[in-house]
Amino acid sequence: MEKRFLRIGIVGYPTFGGSGVVATELGMALAEQGHEVHFITYSQPVRLKGINKNIRFHEVNVSDYPLFVYPPYELVLASKMVDVVKYEKLDVLHVHYAIPHASAAYMAKKILEDEGIRIPVVTTLHGTDITLVGKDDSFKPVITFAINHSDAVTAVSESLKKDTYRFFDIHQNIEVVPNFIEPAANCDHWRQLARKEFVTSDEKMLVHISNFRPVKRIMDVLEIFKAVQAEVPSRLVMVGDGPERHKAEQWTRENGLTSQIDFVGNVKDPQEILAGADLFVLPSESESFGLSALEAMSMGVPVISSNTGGLPEVNQDGVSGYLCAVGDVAEMARKSKLIFEDWNHFSSGARSIALKFGIDRVLNQYLAIYYRVVV
Ligand code: GMT
């Protein structure tokens, strides 16, 4: 049977975080294939680029009223979903990150049901919605309910799927649909440009990208770099922003490393920087997938990471880099140097693993789920 083009609502965080990046890249790829995509969120997604007549953006505006100590975003979001589903005649809502998107979608679905409109909801779990925030008891009943009442549930790794069953009372089937990348083109050109900006020809370039939250252990990144640069001429580029940035910058000054560590803030297209890197460093406390590591690998950049959560499903020990125990900074520094000694092996290993996470396969997996729930 010929599959028709769908009208898909995508709800997510419009920020630099992995879940927002995945939601946006997925929406853009679906639109490219001819589906009509409606992004519903509080601001224009940062990764949204180019012009495509199949893409619409619906902003969720929460008005300020003195009574609202906590503005009711979830309610306004649910109302916006009702409006967009009804008037844009959506076939399916795909919500990324359980909190509060899955519960808002449930409410929208019930309101629409009262009006005789059926809208299936697909929920994608990304990580901290389960591993950090979701298992907080104050969220638990709502998240459990919203997951159990979604029409389909996906998780970005086997590890996250297991965690979800472990932390919540879920009687829904969870399908693993991994994160993906658009294979990078013209890496050599970008590599030259990035290296010219950040390093000299005899220096190694290390890169870390994150939201600088405690879970990312950015102080470990700095300690690893301190040990590496004592033996190998090198520089570190810290991409992103967040609560631990100030502490990290202070540490850098106190350790006399300001001329070797650059804090560049949030960057719209991190692959332009990654292209120049010799090593990507991700020592997280917990990581459901590690999209930034995959982005690095797609540029042929080896990864030194912790062995937590979904990271072993992305970074393969001895092939695309090395995995070490959380907090074992000395071992991560030692293995970083091993990677430099056999860089071509790790670079091509990284690139070939990344190719297995190409967007096409994942797009088909999501589309199969949409067609199944749309009926
Ligand atoms: O990295 C973050 O903390 C942001 C967070 C998010 O929701 O944007 O990332 C989570 O989702 C990403 C996309 O699926 C995953 O690649 C990250 O591993 C995951 N973060 C954590 O589990 C800490």
CSV table of C-alpha atoms and ligand atoms in Angstrom, one decimal:
chain,number,residue,atom,x,y,z
A,1,MET,CA,0.0,0.0,0.0
A,2,GLU,CA,1.3,3.5,-0.9
A,3,LYS,CA,2.2,5.4,2.3
A,4,ARG,CA,0.7,8.9,2.4
A,5,PHE,CA,2.6,12.0,3.7
A,6,LEU,CA,1.8,12.7,7.3
A,7,ARG,CA,1.2,15.9,9.3
A,8,ILE,CA,3.4,15.5,12.3
A,9,GLY,CA,3.5,17.7,15.5
A,10,ILE,CA,7.0,17.7,17.1
A,11,VAL,CA,7.2,18.9,20.7
A,12,GLY,CA,10.5,19.3,22.4
A,13,TYR,CA,13.0,21.7,24.1
A,14,PRO,CA,14.2,24.2,21.5
A,15,THR,CA,17.7,24.5,23.2
A,16,PHE,CA,21.2,23.2,22.6
A,17,GLY,CA,20.6,20.0,24.6
A,18,GLY,CA,20.6,16.6,22.8
A,19,SER,CA,16.8,16.0,23.0
A,20,GLY,CA,16.1,19.3,21.3
A,21,VAL,CA,18.8,18.6,18.6
A,22,VAL,CA,17.3,15.2,17.9
A,23,ALA,CA,13.7,16.5,17.7
A,24,THR,CA,14.8,19.3,15.4
A,25,GLU,CA,17.0,17.3,13.1
A,26,LEU,CA,14.3,14.6,12.9
A,27,GLY,CA,11.6,17.2,12.0
A,28,MET,CA,13.8,18.7,9.3
A,29,ALA,CA,14.6,15.3,7.8
A,30,LEU,CA,10.9,14.4,7.8
A,31,ALA,CA,10.0,17.7,6.1
A,32,GLU,CA,12.7,17.0,3.5
A,33,GLN,CA,10.9,13.8,2.6
A,34,GLY,CA,7.6,15.6,2.1
A,35,HIS,CA,5.9,15.2,5.4
A,36,GLU,CA,4.4,18.4,7.0
A,37,VAL,CA,6.1,19.1,10.3
A,38,HIS,CA,4.8,21.4,13.0
A,39,PHE,CA,7.3,22.3,15.8
A,40,ILE,CA,5.4,23.2,19.0
A,41,THR,CA,7.7,24.8,21.6
A,42,TYR,CA,8.4,28.0,23.5
A,43,SER,CA,11.0,29.4,21.1
A,44,GLN,CA,12.4,28.8,17.7
A,45,PRO,CA,14.6,25.6,17.9
A,46,VAL,CA,18.2,26.6,17.8
A,47,ARG,CA,19.1,23.8,15.3
A,48,LEU,CA,16.3,24.8,12.9
A,49,LYS,CA,17.8,26.1,9.7
A,50,GLY,CA,17.0,26.7,6.0
A,51,ILE,CA,13.7,27.3,4.4
A,52,ASN,CA,11.2,24.5,3.9
A,53,LYS,CA,7.6,25.0,3.1
A,54,ASN,CA,6.8,21.8,5.0
A,55,ILE,CA,8.0,23.3,8.3
A,56,ARG,CA,5.8,25.4,10.6
A,57,PHE,CA,6.8,26.7,14.0
A,58,HIS,CA,4.1,27.3,16.7
A,59,GLU,CA,5.3,29.3,19.7
A,60,VAL,CA,3.9,28.6,23.1
A,61,ASN,CA,3.5,31.9,25.0
A,62,VAL,CA,2.8,31.8,28.7
A,63,SER,CA,1.5,35.1,29.8
A,64,ASP,CA,2.7,36.6,33.0
A,65,TYR,CA,0.1,37.1,35.7
A,66,PRO,CA,1.1,38.2,39.3
A,67,LEU,CA,-0.9,35.3,40.8
A,68,PHE,CA,1.3,32.8,38.9
A,69,VAL,CA,4.4,32.3,41.0
A,70,TYR,CA,5.1,29.3,38.6
A,71,PRO,CA,3.8,30.1,35.1
A,72,PRO,CA,1.6,27.1,34.0
A,73,TYR,CA,3.7,26.2,30.9
A,74,GLU,CA,2.3,22.7,30.7
A,75,LEU,CA,-1.3,23.9,30.4
A,76,VAL,CA,-0.5,26.5,27.7
A,77,LEU,CA,1.4,23.8,25.9
A,78,ALA,CA,-1.5,21.4,26.0
A,79,SER,CA,-3.9,24.1,24.8
A,80,LYS,CA,-1.5,24.9,21.9
A,81,MET,CA,-1.3,21.2,21.0
A,82,VAL,CA,-5.1,21.1,20.9
A,83,ASP,CA,-5.2,24.1,18.6
A,84,VAL,CA,-2.5,22.9,16.2
A,85,VAL,CA,-3.9,19.3,16.0
A,86,LYS,CA,-7.4,20.7,15.3
A,87,TYR,CA,-6.6,23.4,12.8
A,88,GLU,CA,-3.6,21.9,11.1
A,89,LYS,CA,-5.2,18.5,11.0
A,90,LEU,CA,-2.3,16.7,12.5
A,91,ASP,CA,-2.0,12.9,12.2
A,92,VAL,CA,0.3,12.3,15.1
A,93,LEU,CA,2.1,14.1,18.0
A,94,HIS,CA,5.7,13.1,18.7
A,95,VAL,CA,6.9,14.4,22.1
A,96,HIS,CA,10.5,14.5,23.0
A,97,TYR,CA,11.5,14.3,26.7
A,98,ALA,CA,8.8,13.1,29.1
A,99,ILE,CA,8.6,16.2,31.3
A,100,PRO,CA,6.3,17.9,30.8
A,101,HIS,CA,5.7,17.1,27.2
A,102,ALA,CA,4.3,13.6,27.6
A,103,SER,CA,1.8,14.6,30.3
A,104,ALA,CA,0.8,17.8,28.4
A,105,ALA,CA,0.2,15.6,25.3
A,106,TYR,CA,-2.0,13.2,27.3
A,107,MET,CA,-4.2,16.2,28.4
A,108,ALA,CA,-4.4,17.5,24.8
A,109,LYS,CA,-5.4,14.0,23.6
A,110,LYS,CA,-8.2,13.8,26.1
A,111,ILE,CA,-9.5,17.3,25.3
A,112,LEU,CA,-9.5,16.4,21.6
A,113,GLU,CA,-11.2,13.1,22.3
A,114,ASP,CA,-14.1,15.0,23.8
A,115,GLU,CA,-14.4,16.8,20.5
A,116,GLY,CA,-14.4,13.5,18.5
A,117,ILE,CA,-10.8,13.9,17.3
A,118,ARG,CA,-8.3,11.1,17.8
A,119,ILE,CA,-4.6,12.0,18.0
A,120,PRO,CA,-2.0,9.3,18.7
A,121,VAL,CA,1.0,10.3,20.9
A,122,VAL,CA,4.5,9.0,20.5
A,123,THR,CA,6.8,9.7,23.4
A,124,THR,CA,10.6,9.6,23.1
A,125,LEU,CA,12.6,9.3,26.3
A,126,HIS,CA,15.9,11.0,26.2
A,127,GLY,CA,17.8,10.5,29.4
A,128,THR,CA,17.6,12.9,32.3
A,129,ASP,CA,13.8,12.8,32.1
A,130,ILE,CA,14.2,9.3,33.4
A,131,THR,CA,17.6,9.0,35.1
A,132,LEU,CA,17.7,12.3,37.0
A,133,VAL,CA,14.5,14.2,36.9
A,134,GLY,CA,12.0,11.4,36.3
A,135,LYS,CA,12.9,9.3,39.2
A,136,ASP,CA,12.5,12.2,41.6
A,137,ASP,CA,9.4,11.1,43.6
A,138,SER,CA,7.7,14.4,43.0
A,139,PHE,CA,7.4,13.6,39.2
A,140,LYS,CA,7.1,9.9,39.4
A,141,PRO,CA,3.3,9.3,39.3
A,142,VAL,CA,2.7,11.7,36.4
A,143,ILE,CA,5.6,10.4,34.3
A,144,THR,CA,4.6,6.8,34.9
A,145,PHE,CA,1.1,7.6,33.8
A,146,ALA,CA,2.1,9.6,30.8
A,147,ILE,CA,4.5,6.9,29.5
A,148,ASN,CA,1.9,4.1,30.1
A,149,HIS,CA,-0.8,6.1,28.2
A,150,SER,CA,1.3,7.0,25.2
A,151,ASP,CA,0.4,5.2,22.0
A,152,ALA,CA,4.1,4.3,21.4
A,153,VAL,CA,7.2,4.9,23.5
A,154,THR,CA,10.8,4.9,22.4
A,155,ALA,CA,14.1,5.3,24.2
A,156,VAL,CA,17.4,6.4,22.7
A,157,SER,CA,19.4,3.4,24.0
A,158,GLU,CA,19.0,-0.1,25.4
A,159,SER,CA,20.5,1.3,28.6
A,160,LEU,CA,17.7,4.0,28.9
A,161,LYS,CA,15.1,1.4,28.2
A,162,LYS,CA,16.3,-0.8,31.0
A,163,ASP,CA,16.5,2.2,33.4
A,164,THR,CA,12.9,3.2,32.5
A,165,TYR,CA,11.7,-0.3,33.4
A,166,ARG,CA,13.8,-0.3,36.6
A,167,PHE,CA,12.8,3.1,37.9
A,168,PHE,CA,9.1,3.2,36.9
A,169,ASP,CA,6.2,0.8,36.9
A,170,ILE,CA,5.8,0.6,33.1
A,171,HIS,CA,3.6,-1.9,31.3
A,172,GLN,CA,4.2,-0.4,27.9
A,173,ASN,CA,6.5,-1.8,25.2
A,174,ILE,CA,9.5,0.5,24.9
A,175,GLU,CA,11.2,0.4,21.5
A,176,VAL,CA,14.8,1.5,21.1
A,177,VAL,CA,15.3,4.1,18.4
A,178,PRO,CA,18.9,5.3,18.7
A,179,ASN,CA,20.0,8.9,18.1
A,180,PHE,CA,21.4,9.6,14.7
A,181,ILE,CA,23.6,11.9,12.7
A,182,GLU,CA,23.6,13.3,9.2
A,183,PRO,CA,26.9,11.9,7.9
A,184,ALA,CA,29.3,14.9,7.6
A,185,ALA,CA,30.5,16.1,4.3
A,186,ASN,CA,33.8,17.9,3.5
A,187,CYS,CA,35.4,17.3,6.9
A,188,ASP,CA,38.9,18.2,5.6
A,189,HIS,CA,37.8,21.7,4.8
A,190,TRP,CA,36.2,22.2,8.2
A,191,ARG,CA,39.2,20.6,9.9
A,192,GLN,CA,41.6,23.1,8.5
A,193,LEU,CA,39.4,26.0,9.4
A,194,ALA,CA,38.9,24.9,13.0
A,195,ARG,CA,42.6,24.0,13.6
A,196,LYS,CA,43.7,27.4,12.3
A,197,GLU,CA,41.4,29.0,14.9
A,198,PHE,CA,42.4,27.0,17.9
A,199,VAL,CA,45.8,25.2,17.7
A,200,THR,CA,49.2,25.4,16.1
A,201,SER,CA,50.4,22.6,13.8
A,202,ASP,CA,52.2,20.7,16.6
A,203,GLU,CA,49.4,20.8,19.2
A,204,LYS,CA,46.6,18.3,19.9
A,205,MET,CA,43.1,19.7,20.1
A,206,LEU,CA,40.8,18.3,22.7
A,207,VAL,CA,37.1,19.2,22.7
A,208,HIS,CA,34.3,18.9,25.2
A,209,ILE,CA,30.7,19.8,24.5
A,210,SER,CA,27.8,19.9,27.1
A,211,ASN,CA,25.4,21.9,29.1
A,212,PHE,CA,28.0,22.1,31.9
A,213,ARG,CA,25.7,20.5,34.5
A,214,PRO,CA,27.1,18.4,37.4
A,215,VAL,CA,26.2,15.2,35.6
A,216,LYS,CA,28.8,16.0,32.9
A,217,ARG,CA,31.7,16.2,35.4
A,218,ILE,CA,33.4,19.0,33.5
A,219,MET,CA,36.0,19.3,36.3
A,220,ASP,CA,37.1,15.8,35.2
A,221,VAL,CA,37.5,17.2,31.7
A,222,LEU,CA,39.9,19.8,33.0
A,223,GLU,CA,41.9,17.4,35.1
A,224,ILE,CA,42.3,15.0,32.2
A,225,PHE,CA,43.5,17.9,30.1
A,226,LYS,CA,45.9,19.1,32.7
A,227,ALA,CA,47.5,15.6,32.8
A,228,VAL,CA,47.6,15.3,29.0
A,229,GLN,CA,49.1,18.7,28.3
A,230,ALA,CA,51.9,18.1,30.8
A,231,GLU,CA,53.2,15.5,28.3
A,232,VAL,CA,51.7,16.4,25.0
A,233,PRO,CA,51.5,20.0,23.6
A,234,SER,CA,47.7,20.5,23.5
A,235,ARG,CA,44.7,22.8,23.9
A,236,LEU,CA,41.2,22.3,25.1
A,237,VAL,CA,38.1,23.8,23.7
A,238,MET,CA,35.1,23.9,26.0
A,239,VAL,CA,31.9,24.3,24.1
A,240,GLY,CA,28.6,25.0,25.9
A,241,ASP,CA,27.4,26.8,29.0
A,242,GLY,CA,25.7,26.0,32.3
A,243,PRO,CA,25.9,26.1,36.0
A,244,GLU,CA,29.5,24.8,36.4
A,245,ARG,CA,31.1,27.1,33.9
A,246,HIS,CA,32.1,29.7,36.4
A,247,LYS,CA,33.8,27.1,38.6
A,248,ALA,CA,35.6,25.6,35.6
A,249,GLU,CA,36.8,29.1,34.5
A,250,GLN,CA,38.1,29.8,38.0
A,251,TRP,CA,39.9,26.5,38.1
A,252,THR,CA,41.5,27.3,34.7
A,253,ARG,CA,42.8,30.6,36.1
A,254,GLU,CA,44.1,29.1,39.3
A,255,ASN,CA,45.9,26.4,37.4
A,256,GLY,CA,47.6,28.9,35.0
A,257,LEU,CA,45.9,27.3,31.9
A,258,THR,CA,44.0,30.2,30.5
A,259,SER,CA,46.2,30.3,27.4
A,260,GLN,CA,45.5,26.6,26.7
A,261,ILE,CA,41.8,26.3,27.5
A,262,ASP,CA,39.1,28.2,25.6
A,263,PHE,CA,35.5,28.5,26.9
A,264,VAL,CA,33.6,29.4,23.7
A,265,GLY,CA,30.0,29.2,25.0
A,266,ASN,CA,27.1,27.7,23.1
A,267,VAL,CA,27.7,27.1,19.4
A,268,LYS,CA,24.9,26.6,16.9
A,269,ASP,CA,26.9,24.1,14.7
A,270,PRO,CA,29.4,22.3,17.0
A,271,GLN,CA,30.5,20.1,14.1
A,272,GLU,CA,32.5,23.0,12.7
A,273,ILE,CA,34.6,22.9,15.9
A,274,LEU,CA,34.6,19.2,16.2
A,275,ALA,CA,36.0,18.8,12.7
A,276,GLY,CA,39.3,20.2,14.0
A,277,ALA,CA,39.6,18.0,17.1
A,278,ASP,CA,42.0,15.1,17.8
A,279,LEU,CA,40.0,13.9,20.8
A,280,PHE,CA,36.5,14.4,22.3
A,281,VAL,CA,36.2,14.1,26.0
A,282,LEU,CA,33.0,13.0,27.8
A,283,PRO,CA,33.5,11.7,31.3
A,284,SER,CA,29.8,12.0,32.4
A,285,GLU,CA,28.4,10.6,35.6
A,286,SER,CA,25.4,9.3,33.6
A,287,GLU,CA,24.6,9.5,29.9
A,288,SER,CA,21.7,7.8,28.2
A,289,PHE,CA,23.3,8.0,24.8
A,290,GLY,CA,25.9,10.8,24.3
A,291,LEU,CA,24.8,12.5,21.1
A,292,SER,CA,27.8,14.9,21.2
A,293,ALA,CA,30.2,11.9,21.2
A,294,LEU,CA,28.4,10.5,18.1
A,295,GLU,CA,28.7,13.9,16.4
A,296,ALA,CA,32.4,13.9,17.1
A,297,MET,CA,32.8,10.4,15.8
A,298,SER,CA,31.0,11.3,12.6
A,299,MET,CA,33.8,13.8,12.0
A,300,GLY,CA,36.4,11.1,12.5
A,301,VAL,CA,37.2,12.3,16.1
A,302,PRO,CA,38.0,9.5,18.6
A,303,VAL,CA,36.3,9.7,22.0
A,304,ILE,CA,37.5,9.2,25.6
A,305,SER,CA,34.5,8.7,27.8
A,306,SER,CA,33.1,7.1,30.9
A,307,ASN,CA,31.6,3.7,30.6
A,308,THR,CA,28.2,4.7,32.0
A,309,GLY,CA,24.6,4.3,30.7
A,310,GLY,CA,24.3,4.2,26.9
A,311,LEU,CA,27.9,5.3,26.1
A,312,PRO,CA,29.2,1.8,25.5
A,313,GLU,CA,26.5,1.5,22.8
A,314,VAL,CA,28.1,4.5,21.0
A,315,ASN,CA,31.8,4.6,21.8
A,316,GLN,CA,33.4,1.2,21.3
A,317,ASP,CA,36.4,0.4,23.5
A,318,GLY,CA,39.6,0.1,21.5
A,319,VAL,CA,37.8,1.0,18.2
A,320,SER,CA,36.4,4.5,18.3
A,321,GLY,CA,38.3,5.4,21.5
A,322,TYR,CA,38.3,4.2,25.1
A,323,LEU,CA,35.8,3.8,27.9
A,324,CYS,CA,36.9,4.2,31.6
A,325,ALA,CA,35.3,4.1,35.0
A,326,VAL,CA,33.4,7.3,36.0
A,327,GLY,CA,35.9,9.6,37.8
A,328,ASP,CA,39.1,7.7,36.8
A,329,VAL,CA,40.8,10.8,35.5
A,330,ALA,CA,44.3,9.3,35.5
A,331,GLU,CA,43.2,6.4,33.3
A,332,MET,CA,41.3,8.7,30.9
A,333,ALA,CA,44.5,10.8,30.6
A,334,ARG,CA,46.7,7.7,30.0
A,335,LYS,CA,44.3,6.4,27.4
A,336,SER,CA,44.0,9.7,25.7
A,337,LYS,CA,47.7,9.5,25.0
A,338,LEU,CA,47.3,6.0,23.6
A,339,ILE,CA,44.7,7.3,21.2
A,340,PHE,CA,47.1,10.0,20.0
A,341,GLU,CA,49.8,7.3,19.3
A,342,ASP,CA,47.4,5.3,17.0
A,343,TRP,CA,45.2,8.2,15.9
A,344,ASN,CA,44.4,7.0,12.4
A,345,HIS,CA,43.1,3.7,13.7
A,346,PHE,CA,40.8,5.3,16.2
A,347,SER,CA,39.7,8.1,13.8
A,348,SER,CA,38.6,5.6,11.1
A,349,GLY,CA,37.0,3.4,13.8
A,350,ALA,CA,35.0,6.4,15.0
A,351,ARG,CA,33.9,7.3,11.5
A,352,SER,CA,32.8,3.8,10.6
A,353,ILE,CA,30.8,3.3,13.8
A,354,ALA,CA,29.1,6.7,13.3
A,355,LEU,CA,28.0,5.6,9.8
A,356,LYS,CA,25.9,2.9,11.4
A,357,PHE,CA,23.9,5.7,13.1
A,358,GLY,CA,23.0,7.4,9.9
A,359,ILE,CA,19.7,9.3,9.8
A,360,ASP,CA,18.0,7.2,7.1
A,361,ARG,CA,17.6,4.0,9.2
A,362,VAL,CA,16.2,6.0,12.2
A,363,LEU,CA,13.8,8.0,10.0
A,364,ASN,CA,12.3,4.7,8.8
A,365,GLN,CA,12.0,3.4,12.3
A,366,TYR,CA,10.1,6.5,13.5
A,367,LEU,CA,7.9,6.5,10.3
A,368,ALA,CA,7.0,2.8,10.9
A,369,ILE,CA,5.9,3.8,14.4
A,370,TYR,CA,3.9,6.8,13.1
A,371,TYR,CA,2.1,4.7,10.5
A,372,ARG,CA,1.3,2.0,13.1
A,373,VAL,CA,-0.3,4.4,15.6
A,374,VAL,CA,-2.1,6.5,13.0
A,375,VAL,CA,-4.2,3.6,11.7
B,1,GMT,O1,22.9,16.1,27.8
B,1,GMT,C1,22.0,16.5,28.5
B,1,GMT,O2,22.0,16.6,29.7
B,1,GMT,C2,20.8,17.1,27.8
B,1,GMT,C3,19.8,16.0,27.6
B,1,GMT,C4,18.6,16.4,26.8
B,1,GMT,O3,17.6,15.9,27.1
B,1,GMT,O4,18.7,17.3,25.9
B,1,GMT,O5,20.5,14.9,26.9
B,1,GMT,C5,20.0,13.6,27.0
B,1,GMT,O6,19.4,13.3,25.7
B,1,GMT,C6,20.4,13.3,24.7
B,1,GMT,C7,19.6,13.0,23.4
B,1,GMT,O7,18.9,11.9,23.4
B,1,GMT,C8,21.4,12.1,25.0
B,1,GMT,O8,22.3,12.1,23.9
B,1,GMT,C9,22.1,12.4,26.3
B,1,GMT,O9,22.9,11.4,26.6
B,1,GMT,C10,21.1,12.6,27.4
B,1,GMT,N1,21.8,13.1,28.6
B,1,GMT,C11,22.0,12.4,29.7
B,1,GMT,O10,21.5,11.3,29.8
B,1,GMT,C12,22.7,13.0,30.8
